[in-house]
């Protein structure tokens, strides 16, 4: 199966961050990786392949070659997307219509969620005797919708749309008149044994990843930011060869980037720093050797980039011309919201030149504030030479986004060269 087809298949099975990490775990286990536990010592061997998770929503995998060079080649991504999270007791009943109380997660484009079939997925914690079990769940049906207000009741809707999450974005629970509490509903709906005591659930749109356009070279899908780059990075990591005397290869995918990464499982936490330290210790590297390894390392922060919008060319920088299917994007920012420097850009460009790949470069218009990503936050915990790269896309943070299908294979190829360099 081609990388594009693999990524599309994975996108359709990624209805929550917990399902994303399960998909990644399954792919790693199939490729011969062994699971480690943060609660236990890391026992490592040369030519070993390992992964470790945190909170079920972040994952770090690594390969140890024979006679490893003291240093790392890392690709770091994020797996969360803007959505709406279900509150602890979310059932609302107004008249004959049942509703679900939610809270926005991340900086989503609210109007994109209106009038679409929705569902919810995530994890449920179930008490069984004296223990608690975590169960992944996915309602996987058209059970929710957020209806627009008719234009007759809001004549200015096409002039100035402002949506209040507590008022305008409350989903209807379709065909549900459940009399009990929501925990009881979950137990019944998912046939769970034991008492439901807590959960982490979020909405998702019932759209599939699909190729569009006359040449079928554009990918339209939910959660392209950042799963198109995340899964491309994973495929490159698995397919790369850990050569004798080479660097330790590391793949990371973090939760909570869309809310600032400052969590236990986020890139601003200590998950990466602690894992790299434990790898070094497991390989017998003393403190100075670990510092040498850090100095010899390169981190690529892989998160999607803005293409120039054809309807709004004035919002792009005068010297920026980023196109869908135009090649992988190097992202720059003088305030270091992106970590790319001349040195790290040269590294990426040399990789691309060897592959005969085009490289695009993005900067924000100087009077507009852009987004940020996880590279600089991760560097606050463990400082590495790093660059920010991504796949160009449109409609970032909409519930359905658009990118160039050809850039999926380019990202896999470029990151495979990064790992093998």
Short mmCIF file of C-alpha atoms in Angstrom, two decimals:
data_model
loop_
_atom_site.label_atom_id
_atom_site.label_comp_id
_atom_site.label_asym_id
_atom_site.label_seq_id
_atom_site.Cartn_x
_atom_site.Cartn_y
_atom_site.Cartn_z
CA UNK A 1 0.00 0.00 0.00
CA UNK A 2 1.33 3.46 -0.94
CA UNK A 3 2.00 6.01 1.83
CA UNK A 4 -0.98 8.11 0.71
CA UNK A 5 -3.36 5.16 0.97
CA UNK A 6 -1.92 4.19 4.34
CA UNK A 7 -2.35 7.72 5.69
CA UNK A 8 -5.93 7.92 4.41
CA UNK A 9 -6.80 4.60 6.04
CA UNK A 10 -5.30 5.76 9.33
CA UNK A 11 -7.11 9.12 9.16
CA UNK A 12 -10.43 7.31 8.93
CA UNK A 13 -9.60 5.39 12.12
CA UNK A 14 -8.46 8.40 14.14
CA UNK A 15 -11.57 9.73 15.87
CA UNK A 16 -9.78 10.61 19.12
CA UNK A 17 -6.18 11.12 20.29
CA UNK A 18 -6.43 7.79 22.11
CA UNK A 19 -7.35 6.00 18.89
CA UNK A 20 -4.46 7.74 17.12
CA UNK A 21 -1.96 6.41 19.65
CA UNK A 22 -3.52 2.95 19.46
CA UNK A 23 -3.12 3.03 15.66
CA UNK A 24 0.53 4.02 16.10
CA UNK A 25 1.11 1.31 18.69
CA UNK A 26 -0.46 -1.32 16.42
CA UNK A 27 1.75 -0.27 13.50
CA UNK A 28 4.88 -0.32 15.67
CA UNK A 29 4.10 -3.72 17.19
CA UNK A 30 3.47 -5.13 13.70
CA UNK A 31 6.92 -3.80 12.73
CA UNK A 32 8.57 -5.62 15.65
CA UNK A 33 8.78 -2.86 18.27
CA UNK A 34 8.64 -3.76 21.96
CA UNK A 35 6.61 -1.69 24.41
CA UNK A 36 8.35 -0.14 27.41
CA UNK A 37 6.67 1.27 30.51
CA UNK A 38 7.60 4.55 32.15
CA UNK A 39 6.98 2.86 35.52
CA UNK A 40 9.79 0.34 34.95
CA UNK A 41 13.50 0.48 34.04
CA UNK A 42 14.38 0.63 30.36
CA UNK A 43 16.40 -2.45 29.40
CA UNK A 44 17.82 -1.73 25.96
CA UNK A 45 19.89 -3.64 23.45
CA UNK A 46 21.68 -2.67 20.28
CA UNK A 47 19.51 -3.29 17.21
CA UNK A 48 16.50 -2.96 19.51
CA UNK A 49 13.23 -1.23 18.59
CA UNK A 50 11.06 0.24 21.35
CA UNK A 51 8.19 2.58 22.17
CA UNK A 52 6.68 4.09 25.29
CA UNK A 53 3.37 5.94 25.81
CA UNK A 54 2.10 8.49 28.30
CA UNK A 55 -1.56 9.02 29.20
CA UNK A 56 -2.56 6.85 26.26
CA UNK A 57 -2.40 10.00 24.11
CA UNK A 58 1.33 10.63 23.54
CA UNK A 59 3.93 8.20 22.23
CA UNK A 60 7.69 8.10 21.66
CA UNK A 61 9.33 5.31 19.64
CA UNK A 62 13.02 4.77 18.97
CA UNK A 63 15.50 2.50 17.21
CA UNK A 64 18.93 1.67 18.58
CA UNK A 65 21.44 0.64 15.87
CA UNK A 66 24.49 -1.50 16.48
CA UNK A 67 27.37 0.60 17.85
CA UNK A 68 25.16 3.71 17.98
CA UNK A 69 26.64 7.14 17.41
CA UNK A 70 26.08 9.44 20.36
CA UNK A 71 23.22 11.50 19.00
CA UNK A 72 19.59 11.42 17.88
CA UNK A 73 17.61 12.06 14.71
CA UNK A 74 14.14 13.06 15.90
CA UNK A 75 10.82 13.88 14.23
CA UNK A 76 8.23 15.32 16.63
CA UNK A 77 4.56 15.77 15.75
CA UNK A 78 1.24 16.33 17.49
CA UNK A 79 -1.89 14.22 17.28
CA UNK A 80 -4.66 16.46 18.65
CA UNK A 81 -7.02 18.68 16.63
CA UNK A 82 -9.60 21.34 17.55
CA UNK A 83 -12.84 19.74 18.68
CA UNK A 84 -15.48 19.88 21.41
CA UNK A 85 -15.00 17.91 24.63
CA UNK A 86 -17.95 16.39 26.51
CA UNK A 87 -18.42 17.71 30.03
CA UNK A 88 -18.57 15.35 33.05
CA UNK A 89 -22.39 15.20 33.09
CA UNK A 90 -23.26 16.44 29.61
CA UNK A 91 -26.98 15.66 29.25
CA UNK A 92 -29.20 18.68 28.70
CA UNK A 93 -32.92 18.50 28.07
CA UNK A 94 -34.80 21.48 26.71
CA UNK A 95 -38.35 20.53 25.94
CA UNK A 96 -38.55 17.45 23.77
CA UNK A 97 -35.01 17.85 22.39
CA UNK A 98 -32.02 16.27 24.13
CA UNK A 99 -28.66 18.07 23.98
CA UNK A 100 -25.06 17.33 24.92
CA UNK A 101 -23.07 19.95 26.85
CA UNK A 102 -19.56 20.42 25.44
CA UNK A 103 -16.59 22.77 25.73
CA UNK A 104 -14.36 23.91 22.83
CA UNK A 105 -10.89 22.36 22.66
CA UNK A 106 -8.27 24.29 20.72
CA UNK A 107 -8.77 27.18 18.31
CA UNK A 108 -11.28 25.68 15.93
CA UNK A 109 -13.25 27.40 13.15
CA UNK A 110 -16.62 27.14 14.82
CA UNK A 111 -18.90 27.60 11.80
CA UNK A 112 -17.31 24.63 10.03
CA UNK A 113 -18.96 22.32 12.60
CA UNK A 114 -22.51 23.46 11.85
CA UNK A 115 -25.08 21.21 10.13
CA UNK A 116 -22.80 18.18 9.83
CA UNK A 117 -23.39 14.66 11.14
CA UNK A 118 -21.27 14.26 14.28
CA UNK A 119 -20.36 11.52 16.70
CA UNK A 120 -18.08 11.12 19.72
CA UNK A 121 -15.14 8.91 20.68
CA UNK A 122 -12.45 8.59 23.33
CA UNK A 123 -11.94 6.49 26.43
CA UNK A 124 -14.04 5.36 29.39
CA UNK A 125 -12.78 4.27 32.81
CA UNK A 126 -14.75 1.38 34.26
CA UNK A 127 -14.59 0.08 37.83
CA UNK A 128 -14.45 -3.71 37.95
CA UNK A 129 -14.22 -4.94 41.53
CA UNK A 130 -11.28 -3.18 43.14
CA UNK A 131 -9.60 -2.24 39.87
CA UNK A 132 -10.22 0.29 37.09
CA UNK A 133 -10.02 -0.57 33.39
CA UNK A 134 -9.61 1.87 30.50
CA UNK A 135 -11.74 1.10 27.41
CA UNK A 136 -11.51 2.90 24.05
CA UNK A 137 -14.95 3.71 22.65
CA UNK A 138 -16.33 5.13 19.43
CA UNK A 139 -20.08 5.71 18.97
CA UNK A 140 -19.51 5.49 15.18
CA UNK A 141 -22.96 6.69 14.16
CA UNK A 142 -24.63 9.94 13.12
CA UNK A 143 -25.88 10.75 16.60
CA UNK A 144 -25.26 14.50 16.97
CA UNK A 145 -25.68 17.71 14.99
CA UNK A 146 -25.16 21.41 15.72
CA UNK A 147 -27.97 23.16 13.77
CA UNK A 148 -27.57 26.64 12.33
CA UNK A 149 -29.99 29.37 13.23
CA UNK A 150 -32.27 30.13 10.27
CA UNK A 151 -31.42 33.27 8.32
CA UNK A 152 -34.96 34.55 9.02
CA UNK A 153 -33.98 34.79 12.69
CA UNK A 154 -30.52 36.25 12.04
CA UNK A 155 -30.67 38.45 8.94
CA UNK A 156 -27.04 39.56 9.33
CA UNK A 157 -25.61 36.04 9.42
CA UNK A 158 -23.74 36.50 6.12
CA UNK A 159 -22.28 39.81 7.24
CA UNK A 160 -21.01 39.23 10.76
CA UNK A 161 -21.24 35.71 12.19
CA UNK A 162 -20.22 35.39 15.85
CA UNK A 163 -20.93 32.07 17.55
CA UNK A 164 -21.18 31.64 21.31
CA UNK A 165 -19.98 28.14 22.31
CA UNK A 166 -22.39 27.97 25.27
CA UNK A 167 -25.37 29.03 23.18
CA UNK A 168 -24.90 28.47 19.46
CA UNK A 169 -22.71 25.35 19.45
CA UNK A 170 -24.62 22.97 21.71
CA UNK A 171 -25.14 19.69 19.80
CA UNK A 172 -28.53 18.03 19.53
CA UNK A 173 -28.51 14.37 20.59
CA UNK A 174 -30.47 12.82 17.76
CA UNK A 175 -33.20 10.27 18.49
CA UNK A 176 -32.11 9.93 22.12
CA UNK A 177 -34.54 10.23 25.01
CA UNK A 178 -32.45 8.41 27.61
CA UNK A 179 -33.92 8.69 31.09
CA UNK A 180 -30.80 7.83 33.14
CA UNK A 181 -27.50 9.63 33.58
CA UNK A 182 -24.82 9.68 30.91
CA UNK A 183 -22.57 7.17 32.66
CA UNK A 184 -25.41 4.65 32.62
CA UNK A 185 -25.96 5.39 28.95
CA UNK A 186 -22.31 4.71 28.16
CA UNK A 187 -22.41 1.44 30.02
CA UNK A 188 -25.45 0.32 28.07
CA UNK A 189 -24.37 1.67 24.66
CA UNK A 190 -20.91 0.08 24.77
CA UNK A 191 -21.92 -3.04 26.74
CA UNK A 192 -19.42 -2.31 29.50
CA UNK A 193 -19.01 -4.51 32.54
CA UNK A 194 -18.79 -2.60 35.78
CA UNK A 195 -19.46 1.00 36.78
CA UNK A 196 -18.45 3.90 34.52
CA UNK A 197 -16.62 6.31 36.81
CA UNK A 198 -15.05 8.80 34.36
CA UNK A 199 -14.30 9.42 30.70
CA UNK A 200 -12.44 11.54 28.13
CA UNK A 201 -14.75 11.96 25.14
CA UNK A 202 -14.79 14.44 22.25
CA UNK A 203 -16.80 15.11 19.11
CA UNK A 204 -15.70 14.26 15.59
CA UNK A 205 -17.20 14.89 12.16
CA UNK A 206 -18.47 11.92 10.19
CA UNK A 207 -16.40 12.67 7.11
CA UNK A 208 -14.01 10.28 5.41
CA UNK A 209 -10.65 11.15 3.90
CA UNK A 210 -11.04 11.41 0.14
CA UNK A 211 -9.12 12.51 -2.93
CA UNK A 212 -10.66 15.40 -4.85
CA UNK A 213 -9.96 17.34 -8.01
CA UNK A 214 -9.74 16.26 -11.64
CA UNK A 215 -6.29 14.78 -11.08
CA UNK A 216 -7.27 13.36 -7.68
CA UNK A 217 -4.17 15.01 -6.26
CA UNK A 218 -5.78 16.89 -3.37
CA UNK A 219 -6.67 15.31 -0.04
CA UNK A 220 -9.81 16.51 1.76
CA UNK A 221 -10.16 15.14 5.28
CA UNK A 222 -10.74 15.93 8.94
CA UNK A 223 -7.69 16.26 11.20
CA UNK A 224 -5.07 16.81 8.48
CA UNK A 225 -3.43 19.18 10.97
CA UNK A 226 -1.44 17.35 12.15
CA UNK A 227 -2.26 13.72 11.38
CA UNK A 228 -1.19 13.91 7.74
CA UNK A 229 2.30 14.86 8.98
CA UNK A 230 2.11 12.60 12.05
CA UNK A 231 1.32 9.46 10.12
CA UNK A 232 3.77 10.36 7.34
CA UNK A 233 6.46 10.71 10.02
CA UNK A 234 5.50 7.38 11.55
CA UNK A 235 5.69 5.58 8.18
CA UNK A 236 9.10 7.11 7.48
CA UNK A 237 10.35 6.11 10.92
CA UNK A 238 9.19 2.50 10.60
CA UNK A 239 10.55 2.15 7.07
CA UNK A 240 13.95 3.71 7.80
CA UNK A 241 16.99 1.53 8.36
CA UNK A 242 18.90 1.75 11.64
CA UNK A 243 22.40 1.49 10.20
CA UNK A 244 25.36 0.33 12.24
CA UNK A 245 27.20 3.28 13.72
CA UNK A 246 24.27 5.57 13.01
CA UNK A 247 22.25 7.84 15.25
CA UNK A 248 19.41 6.66 17.47
CA UNK A 249 16.18 7.34 15.55
CA UNK A 250 13.26 8.82 17.50
CA UNK A 251 9.63 9.41 16.54
CA UNK A 252 7.34 11.36 18.88
CA UNK A 253 3.68 12.32 18.74
CA UNK A 254 2.31 14.56 21.49
CA UNK A 255 -1.15 15.46 22.72
CA UNK A 256 -2.37 18.96 23.67
CA UNK A 257 -0.42 21.03 21.13
CA UNK A 258 -3.65 22.83 20.24
CA UNK A 259 -3.98 24.07 23.83
CA UNK A 260 -0.35 25.08 24.41
CA UNK A 261 1.39 21.73 25.17
CA UNK A 262 1.81 22.57 28.86
CA UNK A 263 0.50 19.27 30.21
CA UNK A 264 1.79 15.94 31.51
CA UNK A 265 1.47 14.49 28.01
CA UNK A 266 2.34 17.67 26.07
CA UNK A 267 5.58 18.62 24.34
CA UNK A 268 6.27 21.25 27.02
CA UNK A 269 6.32 18.50 29.65
CA UNK A 270 9.25 16.23 30.44
CA UNK A 271 8.25 13.19 28.35
CA UNK A 272 10.84 13.76 25.61
CA UNK A 273 13.58 14.92 27.99
CA UNK A 274 13.14 11.96 30.33
CA UNK A 275 12.91 9.43 27.51
CA UNK A 276 16.13 10.65 25.87
CA UNK A 277 17.91 10.56 29.22
CA UNK A 278 16.71 7.00 29.83
CA UNK A 279 17.82 5.93 26.36
CA UNK A 280 21.29 7.32 27.06
CA UNK A 281 21.41 5.62 30.43
CA UNK A 282 20.20 2.35 28.92
CA UNK A 283 23.06 2.54 26.41
CA UNK A 284 25.59 3.17 29.15
CA UNK A 285 26.23 6.81 28.25
CA UNK A 286 27.56 8.84 31.17
CA UNK A 287 26.57 12.47 31.74
CA UNK A 288 29.12 14.02 29.37
CA UNK A 289 28.31 11.43 26.71
CA UNK A 290 24.61 12.33 27.01
CA UNK A 291 25.49 16.00 26.54
CA UNK A 292 27.55 15.10 23.47
CA UNK A 293 24.58 13.13 22.14
CA UNK A 294 22.35 16.16 22.64
CA UNK A 295 24.82 18.38 20.77
CA UNK A 296 24.99 15.84 17.91
CA UNK A 297 21.20 15.67 17.53
CA UNK A 298 18.71 17.21 15.11
CA UNK A 299 14.99 17.65 15.81
CA UNK A 300 12.48 18.23 13.03
CA UNK A 301 9.23 19.63 14.38
CA UNK A 302 6.70 18.37 11.85
CA UNK A 303 3.42 20.30 11.78
CA UNK A 304 1.40 21.43 8.80
CA UNK A 305 1.93 24.80 7.15
CA UNK A 306 -0.32 27.47 5.60
CA UNK A 307 -0.60 27.54 1.83
CA UNK A 308 -1.34 30.87 0.17
CA UNK A 309 -5.11 31.23 0.07
CA UNK A 310 -6.25 32.01 -3.50
CA UNK A 311 -9.21 34.09 -2.25
CA UNK A 312 -7.02 36.12 0.10
CA UNK A 313 -3.54 36.58 -1.43
CA UNK A 314 -3.18 39.84 0.52
CA UNK A 315 -2.89 37.87 3.79
CA UNK A 316 0.27 36.07 2.69
CA UNK A 317 3.73 37.57 3.00
CA UNK A 318 4.97 39.39 -0.10
CA UNK A 319 7.80 36.89 -0.63
CA UNK A 320 5.88 33.76 0.34
CA UNK A 321 4.22 31.60 -2.30
CA UNK A 322 3.33 28.28 -0.68
CA UNK A 323 1.24 25.95 -2.85
CA UNK A 324 -0.56 22.67 -2.33
CA UNK A 325 1.59 19.89 -3.82
CA UNK A 326 4.47 22.37 -4.07
CA UNK A 327 6.77 20.46 -1.73
CA UNK A 328 7.51 20.31 1.98
CA UNK A 329 7.46 23.69 3.73
CA UNK A 330 10.21 25.17 5.91
CA UNK A 331 8.65 27.55 8.44
CA UNK A 332 10.44 30.64 9.79
CA UNK A 333 9.58 33.17 12.49
CA UNK A 334 11.84 35.90 13.86
CA UNK A 335 10.23 35.56 17.32
CA UNK A 336 11.12 31.84 17.24
CA UNK A 337 7.56 30.54 17.32
CA UNK A 338 9.17 28.35 14.67
CA UNK A 339 12.68 27.10 15.40
CA UNK A 340 14.16 27.13 11.88
CA UNK A 341 17.54 28.86 11.62
CA UNK A 342 19.91 29.26 8.70
CA UNK A 343 21.84 26.25 10.00
CA UNK A 344 18.84 23.93 10.39
CA UNK A 345 17.34 25.15 7.09
CA UNK A 346 20.57 24.19 5.33
CA UNK A 347 20.27 20.70 6.84
CA UNK A 348 16.72 20.25 5.52
CA UNK A 349 17.56 21.69 2.11
CA UNK A 350 20.52 19.35 1.73
CA UNK A 351 18.25 16.39 2.48
CA UNK A 352 15.74 17.62 -0.09
CA UNK A 353 18.42 18.35 -2.71
CA UNK A 354 19.74 14.79 -2.44
CA UNK A 355 16.20 13.55 -3.10
CA UNK A 356 15.57 16.07 -5.90
CA UNK A 357 12.63 17.40 -3.90
CA UNK A 358 11.30 20.97 -4.02
CA UNK A 359 11.29 22.92 -0.76
CA UNK A 360 8.90 25.80 -0.02
CA UNK A 361 9.48 28.50 2.58
CA UNK A 362 6.87 30.19 4.76
CA UNK A 363 6.91 33.35 6.82
CA UNK A 364 3.96 35.25 8.24
CA UNK A 365 3.14 38.68 6.91
CA UNK A 366 5.12 40.96 9.21
CA UNK A 367 2.07 42.67 10.69
CA UNK A 368 0.09 39.48 11.32
CA UNK A 369 0.55 37.10 14.23
CA UNK A 370 0.85 33.49 13.11
CA UNK A 371 0.41 30.23 14.91
CA UNK A 372 3.00 28.30 16.89
CA UNK A 373 3.85 24.66 17.28
CA UNK A 374 5.68 22.22 19.54
CA UNK A 375 9.30 22.63 18.43
CA UNK A 376 10.19 25.66 20.53
CA UNK A 377 8.25 24.30 23.53
CA UNK A 378 10.05 20.96 23.37
CA UNK A 379 13.34 22.85 23.10
CA UNK A 380 12.58 24.61 26.37
CA UNK A 381 12.96 21.22 28.05
CA UNK A 382 15.82 19.77 25.99
CA UNK A 383 17.63 22.10 23.61
CA UNK A 384 18.46 20.68 20.18
CA UNK A 385 19.28 21.99 16.72
CA UNK A 386 15.84 22.06 15.14
CA UNK A 387 13.74 23.15 12.19
CA UNK A 388 10.00 23.41 11.66
CA UNK A 389 8.61 21.73 8.57
CA UNK A 390 5.17 20.68 7.39
CA UNK A 391 2.77 19.80 4.60
CA UNK A 392 1.07 22.82 3.01
CA UNK A 393 -2.68 22.99 3.56
CA UNK A 394 -5.74 25.21 3.40
CA UNK A 395 -8.57 25.63 5.93
CA UNK A 396 -6.33 24.91 8.92
CA UNK A 397 -8.42 24.32 12.07
CA UNK A 398 -11.60 23.77 10.10
CA UNK A 399 -13.23 20.44 10.93
CA UNK A 400 -12.40 19.40 7.33
CA UNK A 401 -9.13 20.55 5.73
CA UNK A 402 -7.37 20.38 2.35
CA UNK A 403 -3.78 19.48 1.45
CA UNK A 404 -1.77 18.24 -1.52
CA UNK A 405 -1.84 14.46 -1.81
CA UNK A 406 1.58 14.35 -3.49
CA UNK A 407 3.23 15.92 -0.45
CA UNK A 408 2.41 12.88 1.70
CA UNK A 409 4.94 10.72 -0.14
CA UNK A 410 7.44 13.61 -0.16
CA UNK A 411 7.22 13.91 3.61
CA UNK A 412 7.77 10.17 4.06
CA UNK A 413 10.78 10.27 1.74
CA UNK A 414 12.31 13.37 3.35
CA UNK A 415 11.95 12.08 6.91
CA UNK A 416 13.29 8.67 5.96
CA UNK A 417 16.41 10.45 4.70
CA UNK A 418 16.53 12.42 7.95
CA UNK A 419 16.52 9.21 9.98
CA UNK A 420 19.11 7.54 7.79
CA UNK A 421 21.39 10.58 7.39
#
